Amino acid sequence: YLLLEISQARGEYIARVCDSDGEFVLIEAADVLPDWASPDTCEQRAYLVNGALQLLQNSPTTNPDKPMPVPSALQRIRLNPTLYRCSTEVQNVIKTRLKEFLIAMPHYAIHRQIVELPHSAAQLLKAHPQLVASAVRAFCDRDHEDIKALRTMKFFPPEATRVRTNVRFTRCLYAMVMHNQYTPERRLGWKIADEVSQPETYKEQILGVKLSCGLEILATQAQRAGDPKLEDLPAWRAYLRSLEGKGYFRDNIEGSAEHTDLLSKAKEYFKGNQDRFRTNMRVGAEVLALMLHPSDTASVALRDEQNNLLPSDKDDWLSITADDLDSLLQDRYGPNKLYKPNGDMDAEEFTKQLSDFLD
């Protein structure tokens, strides 16, 4: 949306957006694209120009099996600024999709929730709200070693004074933490309201428990790690699995000269780029350091907030009925093309597509 607006405001700007799926802008308009357009023939041919989508068609001298070089595409567009503009039907489909951005409520992707936290945890998240994401992920990805730490809660003890504070989640993070089941260790001192008789209070308290546990896991992992070997780092193991899955080692036998050389290069790259990755242990080290120097400003903000808490957002968006899903799919993707206009199913087409799917 923003790129379209920029290209319209500044006519000399031409934008291209793509991801691992290729020219994903075209996905929205797949049903109304010209017959020649396909994922293979459209690579590096879709551009945003003057607030509209342009699609460069093959010329008789162009090899359709090769992507069009970006400089060549830009040159063509500048020579003929409107020649490659997509049809009104294509533009309307894309603009309809973008309307969701325009009509969305302010901060649509953010969920604000009152949470009851130990004072030290509340102070930490108030001063450094970016830690909410790390705490949620650490909690949701906990393993047996992490669970041991949650039985002691050395850094964020539940018996500490607890305060209510506003916490901002992305909707994704909020859904993750809400749907992750956890029963607190009550013998540690977690006092949780009854879920049935006091649902809102229960929600505030159980979310506080989960965030505190996430911060506890981060701090414990950092303290436990010390100066670990590379092979012991979860981030390295995940990186290595990714390389193996992508064929980096080219079927070389582990221990062979070429495998060893490739592994050495991978280790050097990982070590040289660790600062790019906010691993749990790195974030945990930040948590430990920040706890040594609590923010006075955050403490004052928490005090002032007690009488001015903003209400929690409704989270009914977490639940969706079958009818809601049907309506959403209908709005997003249009009528099912397996049905004829008179409502009858095209049996031959259905059978063919089902056969292709099973194959």
Coordinates of C-alpha atoms in Angstrom, one line a residue:
Y1 CA 0.0 0.0 0.0
L2 CA 2.7 2.5 1.0
L3 CA 4.8 1.7 -2.1
L4 CA 1.7 2.3 -4.3
E5 CA 1.1 5.6 -2.6
I6 CA 4.8 6.6 -2.9
S7 CA 4.9 5.7 -6.6
Q8 CA 1.7 7.8 -7.2
A9 CA 3.1 10.8 -5.3
R10 CA 6.5 10.6 -7.0
G11 CA 6.1 9.6 -10.6
E12 CA 9.8 8.9 -11.1
Y13 CA 9.7 6.1 -8.5
I14 CA 9.2 2.5 -9.7
A15 CA 8.8 -0.2 -7.1
R16 CA 9.0 -4.0 -7.2
V17 CA 7.9 -6.2 -4.3
C18 CA 8.6 -10.0 -4.1
D19 CA 9.3 -12.7 -1.6
S20 CA 10.0 -16.4 -1.6
D21 CA 6.8 -17.0 -3.5
G22 CA 7.9 -14.7 -6.3
E23 CA 5.7 -11.8 -7.5
F24 CA 3.2 -12.2 -4.7
V25 CA 1.2 -9.0 -5.7
L26 CA -0.1 -11.1 -8.6
I27 CA -1.5 -13.7 -6.3
E28 CA -4.4 -11.4 -5.3
A29 CA -5.3 -11.0 -9.0
A30 CA -4.6 -14.5 -10.2
D31 CA -8.2 -15.1 -11.5
V32 CA -8.2 -12.0 -13.7
L33 CA -4.6 -11.9 -15.1
P34 CA -4.1 -12.3 -18.8
D35 CA -3.7 -15.9 -20.1
W36 CA 0.0 -15.6 -20.8
A37 CA 0.8 -14.7 -17.2
S38 CA 2.1 -17.4 -14.9
P39 CA 4.6 -17.6 -12.1
D40 CA 7.3 -18.6 -14.6
T41 CA 6.6 -15.9 -17.2
C42 CA 6.0 -13.0 -14.7
E43 CA 9.3 -13.2 -12.8
Q44 CA 10.7 -9.6 -12.6
R45 CA 7.9 -8.3 -14.8
A46 CA 5.5 -6.9 -12.2
Y47 CA 6.1 -3.3 -11.0
L48 CA 4.2 -0.5 -9.2
V49 CA 4.2 2.6 -11.3
N50 CA 2.2 5.8 -10.8
G51 CA 0.0 4.1 -8.2
A52 CA -0.9 1.2 -10.4
L53 CA 0.4 -2.3 -11.3
Q54 CA 2.2 -2.7 -14.5
L55 CA 3.0 -6.1 -16.1
L56 CA 5.5 -6.4 -18.9
Q57 CA 4.5 -8.9 -21.5
N58 CA 6.9 -11.0 -23.5
S59 CA 7.9 -9.6 -26.9
P60 CA 8.5 -11.9 -29.9
T61 CA 12.2 -11.6 -29.4
T62 CA 12.1 -12.3 -25.6
N63 CA 12.9 -15.7 -24.2
P64 CA 9.9 -16.5 -22.0
D65 CA 11.9 -19.0 -20.0
K66 CA 14.3 -16.3 -18.7
P67 CA 13.5 -13.6 -16.2
M68 CA 13.6 -10.1 -17.6
P69 CA 16.6 -8.2 -16.2
V70 CA 15.4 -5.4 -13.9
P71 CA 17.3 -2.7 -15.8
S72 CA 15.7 -3.7 -19.0
A73 CA 12.2 -3.7 -17.4
L74 CA 12.8 -0.2 -15.9
Q75 CA 14.0 1.1 -19.3
R76 CA 10.9 -0.2 -21.0
I77 CA 8.6 1.4 -18.4
R78 CA 10.3 4.8 -18.7
L79 CA 10.0 4.7 -22.4
N80 CA 6.3 3.8 -22.3
P81 CA 4.9 4.9 -18.9
T82 CA 1.4 3.6 -19.5
L83 CA 1.9 0.8 -22.1
Y84 CA 2.1 -2.0 -19.6
R85 CA -0.6 -0.9 -17.2
C86 CA -2.8 -3.8 -16.1
S87 CA -6.5 -3.9 -16.9
T88 CA -9.0 -2.1 -14.7
E89 CA -10.2 -5.4 -13.5
V90 CA -6.8 -6.3 -12.2
Q91 CA -6.3 -2.9 -10.6
N92 CA -9.7 -3.2 -8.8
V93 CA -8.9 -6.6 -7.3
I94 CA -5.7 -5.3 -5.8
K95 CA -7.2 -2.0 -4.6
T96 CA -10.1 -4.0 -2.9
R97 CA -7.5 -6.0 -1.0
L98 CA -5.7 -2.8 0.0
K99 CA -8.9 -1.3 1.3
E100 CA -8.4 -3.6 4.3
F101 CA -5.4 -1.5 5.2
L102 CA -7.3 1.8 4.9
I103 CA -10.4 0.8 6.9
A104 CA -8.5 -1.0 9.6
M105 CA -8.9 0.4 13.1
P106 CA -5.9 2.3 14.4
H107 CA -3.2 -0.1 15.6
Y108 CA -5.3 -3.0 14.2
A109 CA -2.4 -5.4 14.5
I110 CA -1.9 -4.5 18.2
H111 CA -3.7 -5.9 21.1
R112 CA -3.6 -4.0 24.4
Q113 CA -4.1 -6.0 27.6
I114 CA -4.0 -5.3 31.3
V115 CA -1.6 -7.8 32.9
E116 CA -0.7 -8.4 36.5
L117 CA 3.0 -8.9 36.9
P118 CA 5.7 -9.0 39.6
H119 CA 6.9 -5.4 40.0
S120 CA 10.4 -6.2 38.6
A121 CA 8.9 -7.8 35.5
A122 CA 6.4 -4.9 35.0
Q123 CA 9.2 -2.4 35.4
L124 CA 11.4 -4.2 32.9
L125 CA 8.6 -4.5 30.2
K126 CA 7.6 -0.9 30.8
A127 CA 11.1 0.3 30.1
H128 CA 11.8 -2.2 27.3
P129 CA 8.5 -3.3 25.6
Q130 CA 10.4 -5.1 22.9
L131 CA 11.1 -7.8 25.4
V132 CA 7.5 -8.9 25.3
A133 CA 8.1 -10.7 22.1
S134 CA 11.1 -12.5 23.4
A135 CA 9.3 -13.5 26.6
V136 CA 6.4 -14.9 24.8
R137 CA 8.5 -16.9 22.4
A138 CA 10.7 -18.2 25.2
F139 CA 7.6 -19.3 27.2
C140 CA 5.9 -21.0 24.2
D141 CA 9.1 -22.8 23.2
R142 CA 10.1 -24.0 26.7
D143 CA 11.7 -27.4 27.1
H144 CA 12.4 -29.6 30.1
E145 CA 15.4 -27.6 31.2
D146 CA 13.3 -24.4 31.1
I147 CA 10.5 -26.0 33.1
K148 CA 13.0 -26.7 35.9
A149 CA 13.7 -23.0 36.2
L150 CA 10.0 -22.3 36.4
R151 CA 9.8 -24.4 39.6
T152 CA 12.0 -22.0 41.4
M153 CA 11.4 -18.6 39.8
K154 CA 14.6 -17.2 41.1
F155 CA 14.6 -13.9 39.2
F156 CA 10.9 -13.1 39.1
P157 CA 9.5 -14.7 42.3
P158 CA 5.7 -14.8 42.5
E159 CA 5.6 -13.7 46.1
A160 CA 6.9 -10.3 45.1
T161 CA 4.5 -7.4 44.9
R162 CA 2.5 -7.5 41.8
V163 CA 1.1 -4.6 39.8
R164 CA -1.4 -4.2 37.0
T165 CA 0.0 -2.6 33.9
N166 CA -0.9 -2.1 30.2
V167 CA 1.1 -4.4 27.9
R168 CA 1.0 -4.2 24.1
F169 CA 1.1 -7.4 22.1
T170 CA 1.0 -8.0 18.4
R171 CA -2.1 -10.1 17.7
C172 CA 0.1 -13.0 16.7
L173 CA 2.0 -12.9 20.0
Y174 CA -1.2 -12.5 22.0
A175 CA -2.8 -15.5 20.3
M176 CA 0.4 -17.6 20.9
V177 CA 0.5 -16.9 24.6
M178 CA -3.2 -17.2 25.1
H179 CA -3.5 -20.6 23.5
N180 CA -0.4 -22.0 25.2
Q181 CA -1.7 -24.1 28.1
Y182 CA 0.1 -23.7 31.4
T183 CA -0.7 -24.6 35.0
P184 CA 1.3 -22.4 37.4
E185 CA 3.2 -23.9 40.4
R186 CA 0.8 -22.7 43.1
R187 CA 3.1 -23.9 45.8
L188 CA 5.5 -21.1 44.7
G189 CA 3.0 -18.5 45.6
W190 CA 1.1 -17.9 42.4
K191 CA -2.3 -16.7 43.4
I192 CA -4.7 -17.0 40.5
A193 CA -8.4 -16.0 40.4
D194 CA -11.1 -18.5 39.5
E195 CA -11.4 -18.7 35.7
V196 CA -15.2 -19.2 35.7
S197 CA -16.3 -16.6 38.3
Q198 CA -13.6 -14.0 37.6
P199 CA -12.6 -14.5 33.9
E200 CA -11.1 -11.0 33.4
T201 CA -9.0 -11.1 36.5
Y202 CA -7.9 -14.6 35.7
K203 CA -6.8 -13.5 32.2
E204 CA -4.8 -10.6 33.7
Q205 CA -3.1 -12.9 36.2
I206 CA -2.4 -15.9 34.0
L207 CA -0.9 -13.7 31.3
G208 CA 1.3 -12.2 34.0
V209 CA 2.4 -15.6 35.0
K210 CA 3.2 -16.6 31.4
L211 CA 5.2 -13.4 30.7
S212 CA 7.1 -13.7 34.0
C213 CA 7.9 -17.3 33.2
G214 CA 9.2 -16.2 29.7
L215 CA 11.5 -13.6 31.3
E216 CA 12.6 -16.2 33.9
I217 CA 13.5 -18.6 31.1
L218 CA 15.5 -16.0 29.2
A219 CA 17.5 -15.0 32.3
T220 CA 18.1 -18.6 33.4
Q221 CA 19.3 -19.6 29.9
A222 CA 21.8 -16.7 29.9
Q223 CA 23.1 -17.5 33.4
R224 CA 23.3 -21.2 32.7
A225 CA 25.1 -20.7 29.4
G226 CA 28.1 -18.8 30.6
D227 CA 30.5 -19.1 27.6
P228 CA 29.0 -22.1 25.7
K229 CA 30.5 -24.1 22.9
L230 CA 29.1 -23.3 19.5
E231 CA 27.7 -26.8 19.2
D232 CA 25.6 -26.2 22.4
L233 CA 23.9 -23.0 21.0
P234 CA 20.3 -23.7 20.0
A235 CA 20.7 -21.0 17.3
W236 CA 23.7 -22.8 15.8
R237 CA 21.9 -26.1 15.8
A238 CA 18.9 -24.5 14.1
Y239 CA 21.2 -22.8 11.5
L240 CA 23.0 -26.1 10.8
R241 CA 19.7 -27.9 10.3
S242 CA 18.6 -25.2 7.9
L243 CA 21.9 -25.6 5.9
E244 CA 21.4 -29.4 5.8
G245 CA 17.8 -29.1 4.6
K246 CA 18.9 -26.8 1.8
G247 CA 21.6 -29.1 0.5
Y248 CA 24.5 -26.9 1.6
F249 CA 26.8 -29.9 2.1
R250 CA 26.0 -31.4 -1.3
D251 CA 25.7 -35.0 -0.1
N252 CA 29.3 -35.0 1.2
I253 CA 29.8 -37.6 3.9
E254 CA 30.2 -36.1 7.4
G255 CA 33.9 -36.2 8.3
S256 CA 35.0 -36.0 4.7
A257 CA 37.5 -33.2 3.7
E258 CA 34.9 -31.2 1.7
H259 CA 32.2 -31.6 4.4
T260 CA 34.7 -30.5 7.0
D261 CA 35.7 -27.5 4.9
L262 CA 32.0 -26.4 4.3
L263 CA 31.2 -26.9 8.0
S264 CA 34.2 -24.7 9.0
K265 CA 33.0 -21.9 6.6
A266 CA 29.5 -22.2 8.0
K267 CA 30.8 -21.8 11.6
E268 CA 32.9 -18.8 10.6
Y269 CA 29.9 -17.1 9.0
F270 CA 27.7 -17.8 12.0
K271 CA 30.3 -16.5 14.4
G272 CA 30.8 -13.4 12.4
N273 CA 27.0 -12.7 12.1
Q274 CA 25.8 -13.6 15.6
D275 CA 25.0 -10.0 16.4
R276 CA 22.3 -10.1 13.7
F277 CA 20.4 -12.8 15.6
R278 CA 18.7 -12.0 18.9
T279 CA 19.0 -15.5 20.4
N280 CA 17.4 -16.3 23.7
M281 CA 20.8 -16.3 25.5
R282 CA 21.6 -12.9 24.0
V283 CA 18.3 -11.4 25.1
G284 CA 18.6 -13.2 28.5
A285 CA 22.0 -11.5 29.0
E286 CA 20.2 -8.2 28.3
V287 CA 17.6 -9.0 30.9
L288 CA 20.1 -9.8 33.5
A289 CA 22.0 -6.6 32.8
L290 CA 18.9 -4.5 32.9
M291 CA 17.8 -6.0 36.2
L292 CA 21.0 -4.7 37.8
H293 CA 20.0 -1.1 36.8
P294 CA 16.2 -0.8 37.0
S295 CA 14.8 2.2 35.3
D296 CA 13.6 5.0 37.6
T297 CA 11.5 6.4 34.8
A298 CA 9.7 3.1 34.3
S299 CA 9.0 2.9 38.0
V300 CA 7.4 6.4 38.0
A301 CA 5.4 5.5 34.9
L302 CA 4.1 2.4 36.6
R303 CA 3.0 4.4 39.7
D304 CA 1.2 7.0 37.5
E305 CA -0.4 4.3 35.5
Q306 CA -2.2 2.6 38.4
N307 CA -5.0 5.1 38.4
N308 CA -5.1 5.6 34.6
L309 CA -5.0 2.1 33.2
L310 CA -6.5 1.8 29.7
P311 CA -9.1 -0.9 29.3
S312 CA -8.1 -4.2 27.7
D313 CA -9.1 -4.6 24.1
K314 CA -11.7 -7.2 23.3
D315 CA -10.2 -10.5 22.1
D316 CA -13.3 -12.0 20.4
W317 CA -11.2 -11.9 17.2
L318 CA -9.5 -15.1 18.6
S319 CA -12.6 -17.1 17.9
I320 CA -14.1 -17.6 14.5
T321 CA -17.2 -19.6 13.5
A322 CA -17.7 -21.7 10.4
D323 CA -19.9 -19.0 9.0
D324 CA -17.3 -16.3 9.7
L325 CA -14.7 -18.4 7.9
D326 CA -16.9 -18.9 4.9
S327 CA -17.6 -15.2 4.7
L328 CA -13.9 -14.4 5.1
L329 CA -13.0 -16.8 2.3
Q330 CA -15.8 -15.5 0.1
D331 CA -14.7 -11.9 0.5
R332 CA -11.0 -12.8 0.1
Y333 CA -11.1 -15.2 -2.8
G334 CA -14.5 -14.7 -4.5
P335 CA -17.0 -17.4 -5.5
N336 CA -15.8 -20.9 -5.8
K337 CA -14.9 -21.4 -9.5
L338 CA -15.9 -25.1 -9.3
Y339 CA -19.5 -24.0 -9.5
K340 CA -21.3 -22.8 -12.5
P341 CA -23.3 -19.5 -12.4
N342 CA -26.6 -21.4 -12.1
G343 CA -25.3 -23.1 -8.9
D344 CA -24.6 -26.5 -10.4
M345 CA -21.2 -28.1 -9.9
D346 CA -19.0 -28.7 -12.9
A347 CA -18.5 -32.4 -12.2
E348 CA -15.9 -32.9 -14.9
E349 CA -13.8 -30.0 -13.7
F350 CA -14.2 -31.1 -10.1
T351 CA -13.1 -34.7 -10.9
K352 CA -10.1 -33.4 -12.8
Q353 CA -8.9 -31.1 -10.1
L354 CA -9.5 -33.8 -7.4
S355 CA -7.5 -36.3 -9.5
D356 CA -4.7 -33.8 -9.9
F357 CA -4.6 -33.1 -6.2
L358 CA -4.4 -36.8 -5.3
D359 CA -1.6 -37.3 -7.8

